[in-house]
CSV table of C-alpha atoms in Angstrom, one decimal:
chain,number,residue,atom,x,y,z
A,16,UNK,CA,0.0,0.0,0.0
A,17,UNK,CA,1.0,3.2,-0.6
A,18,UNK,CA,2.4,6.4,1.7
A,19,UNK,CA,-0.5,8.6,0.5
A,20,UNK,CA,-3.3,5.9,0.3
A,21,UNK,CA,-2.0,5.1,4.0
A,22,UNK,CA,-2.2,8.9,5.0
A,23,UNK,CA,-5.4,9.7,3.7
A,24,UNK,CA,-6.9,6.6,5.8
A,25,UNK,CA,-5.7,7.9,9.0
A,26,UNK,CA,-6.4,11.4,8.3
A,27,UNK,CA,-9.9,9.3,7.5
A,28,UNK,CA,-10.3,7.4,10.5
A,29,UNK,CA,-9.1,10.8,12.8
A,30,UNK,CA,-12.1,12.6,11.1
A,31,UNK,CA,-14.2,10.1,12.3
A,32,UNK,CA,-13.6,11.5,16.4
A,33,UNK,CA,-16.5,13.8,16.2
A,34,UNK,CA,-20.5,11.8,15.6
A,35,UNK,CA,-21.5,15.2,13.0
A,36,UNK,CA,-18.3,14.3,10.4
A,37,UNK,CA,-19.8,10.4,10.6
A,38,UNK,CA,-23.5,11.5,9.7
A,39,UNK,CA,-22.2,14.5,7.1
A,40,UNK,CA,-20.4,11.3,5.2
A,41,UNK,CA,-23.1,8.8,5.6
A,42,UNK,CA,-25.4,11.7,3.9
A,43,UNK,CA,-23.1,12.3,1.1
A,44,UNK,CA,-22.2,8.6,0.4
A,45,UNK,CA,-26.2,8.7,-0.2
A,46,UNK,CA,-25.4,11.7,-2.5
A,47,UNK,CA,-23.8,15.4,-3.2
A,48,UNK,CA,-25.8,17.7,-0.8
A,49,UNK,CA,-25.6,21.7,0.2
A,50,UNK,CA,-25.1,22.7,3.3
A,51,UNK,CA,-29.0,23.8,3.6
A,52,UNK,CA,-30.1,19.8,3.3
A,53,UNK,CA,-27.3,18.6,5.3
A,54,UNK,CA,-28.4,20.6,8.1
A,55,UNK,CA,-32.2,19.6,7.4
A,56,UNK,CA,-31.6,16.2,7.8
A,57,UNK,CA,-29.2,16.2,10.4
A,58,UNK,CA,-31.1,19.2,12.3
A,59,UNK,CA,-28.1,20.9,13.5
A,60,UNK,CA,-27.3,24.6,13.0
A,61,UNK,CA,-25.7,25.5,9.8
A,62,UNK,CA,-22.3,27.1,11.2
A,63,UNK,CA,-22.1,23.3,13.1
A,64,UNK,CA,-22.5,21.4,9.4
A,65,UNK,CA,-20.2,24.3,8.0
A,66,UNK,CA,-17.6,23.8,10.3
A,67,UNK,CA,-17.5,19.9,10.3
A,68,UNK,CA,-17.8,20.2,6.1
A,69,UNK,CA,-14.7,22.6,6.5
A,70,UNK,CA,-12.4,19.7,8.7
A,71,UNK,CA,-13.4,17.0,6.3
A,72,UNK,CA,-12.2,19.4,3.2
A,73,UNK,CA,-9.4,20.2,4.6
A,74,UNK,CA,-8.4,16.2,5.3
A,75,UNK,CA,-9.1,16.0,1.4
A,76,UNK,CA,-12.3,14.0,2.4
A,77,UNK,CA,-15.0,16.0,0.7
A,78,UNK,CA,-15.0,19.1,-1.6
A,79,UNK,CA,-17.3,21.4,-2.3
A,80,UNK,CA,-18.5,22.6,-6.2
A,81,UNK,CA,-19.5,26.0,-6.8
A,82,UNK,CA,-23.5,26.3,-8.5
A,83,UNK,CA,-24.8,29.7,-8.3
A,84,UNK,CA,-25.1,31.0,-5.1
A,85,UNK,CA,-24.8,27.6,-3.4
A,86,UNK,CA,-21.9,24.9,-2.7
A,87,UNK,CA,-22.3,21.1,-3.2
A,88,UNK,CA,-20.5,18.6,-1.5
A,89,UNK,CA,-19.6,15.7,-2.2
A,90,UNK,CA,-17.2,12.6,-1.3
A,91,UNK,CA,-13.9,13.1,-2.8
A,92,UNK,CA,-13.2,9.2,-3.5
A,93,UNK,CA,-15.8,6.4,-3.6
A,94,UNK,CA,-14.1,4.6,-1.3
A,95,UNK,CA,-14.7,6.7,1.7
A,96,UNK,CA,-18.4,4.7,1.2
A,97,UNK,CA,-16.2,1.6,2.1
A,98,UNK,CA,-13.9,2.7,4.5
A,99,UNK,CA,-17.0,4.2,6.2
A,100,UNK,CA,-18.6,1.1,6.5
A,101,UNK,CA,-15.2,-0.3,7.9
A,102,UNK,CA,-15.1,1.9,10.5
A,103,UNK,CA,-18.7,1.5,12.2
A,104,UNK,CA,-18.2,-2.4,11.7
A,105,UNK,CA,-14.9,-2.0,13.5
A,106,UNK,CA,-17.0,0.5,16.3
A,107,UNK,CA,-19.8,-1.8,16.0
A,108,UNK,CA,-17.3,-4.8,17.2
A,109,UNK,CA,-15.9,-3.0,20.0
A,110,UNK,CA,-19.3,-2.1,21.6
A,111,UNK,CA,-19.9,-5.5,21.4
A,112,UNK,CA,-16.4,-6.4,23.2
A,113,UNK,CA,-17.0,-3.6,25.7
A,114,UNK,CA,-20.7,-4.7,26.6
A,115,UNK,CA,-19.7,-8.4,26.4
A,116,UNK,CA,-17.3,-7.4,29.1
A,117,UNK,CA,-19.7,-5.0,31.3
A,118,UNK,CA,-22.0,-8.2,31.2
A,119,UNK,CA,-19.1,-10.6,32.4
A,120,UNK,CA,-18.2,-7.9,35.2
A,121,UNK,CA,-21.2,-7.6,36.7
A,122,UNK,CA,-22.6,-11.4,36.3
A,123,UNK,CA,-19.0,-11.3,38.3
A,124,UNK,CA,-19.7,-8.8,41.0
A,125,UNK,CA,-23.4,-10.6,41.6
A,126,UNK,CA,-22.2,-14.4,42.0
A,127,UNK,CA,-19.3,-12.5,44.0
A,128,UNK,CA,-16.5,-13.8,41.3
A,129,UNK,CA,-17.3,-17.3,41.2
């Protein structure tokens, strides 16, 4: 694999640390939106979409296209759709460890370890 294909998957997976960036890419891996129907179907303030649309540009993770008054966004790579669906399998399996293992603590702490 390559230094820049490596790079852009961890500045990928770093994006990922804040649960707006997630939705903003699962909306645009439906489809190029604006920043008015991102933040209708996400119902968050505009500035909140705008600033989480400007940390994924700058990662090179989305760009935005100029028409009229407005800008689209869109994914910058089809594969962010699979390396989306990556990461929330990999979060997926490590909720599962981490209940799994509240479950096994506290089935613990009521037989009193035994």
């Amino acid at each position: 694999m390559n230094l820049e294909l490596q790079q852009f998957k961890a500045e990928f997976f770093k994006a990922l640390a804040h649960p707006l960036r997630i939705r903003i890419l699962e909306l645009l891996a439906e489809g190029d939106k604006n920043v008015n129907e991102l933040q209708t179907l996400i119902g968050a303030e505009g500035s909140a979409v705008s600033q989480q649309l400007s940390v994924l540009r700058s990662k090179n993770i989305v760009y935005g296209t100029k028409d009229g008054n407005r800008v689209i966004y869109s994914l910058r790579d089809p594969m962010i759709v699979d390396l989306l669906h990556i990461a929330k399998q990999i979060f997926n399996n490590h909720l599962i460890d981490a209940i799994s293992m509240l479950d096994k603590m506290n089935e613990e702490k009521e037989t009193g370890g035994v």
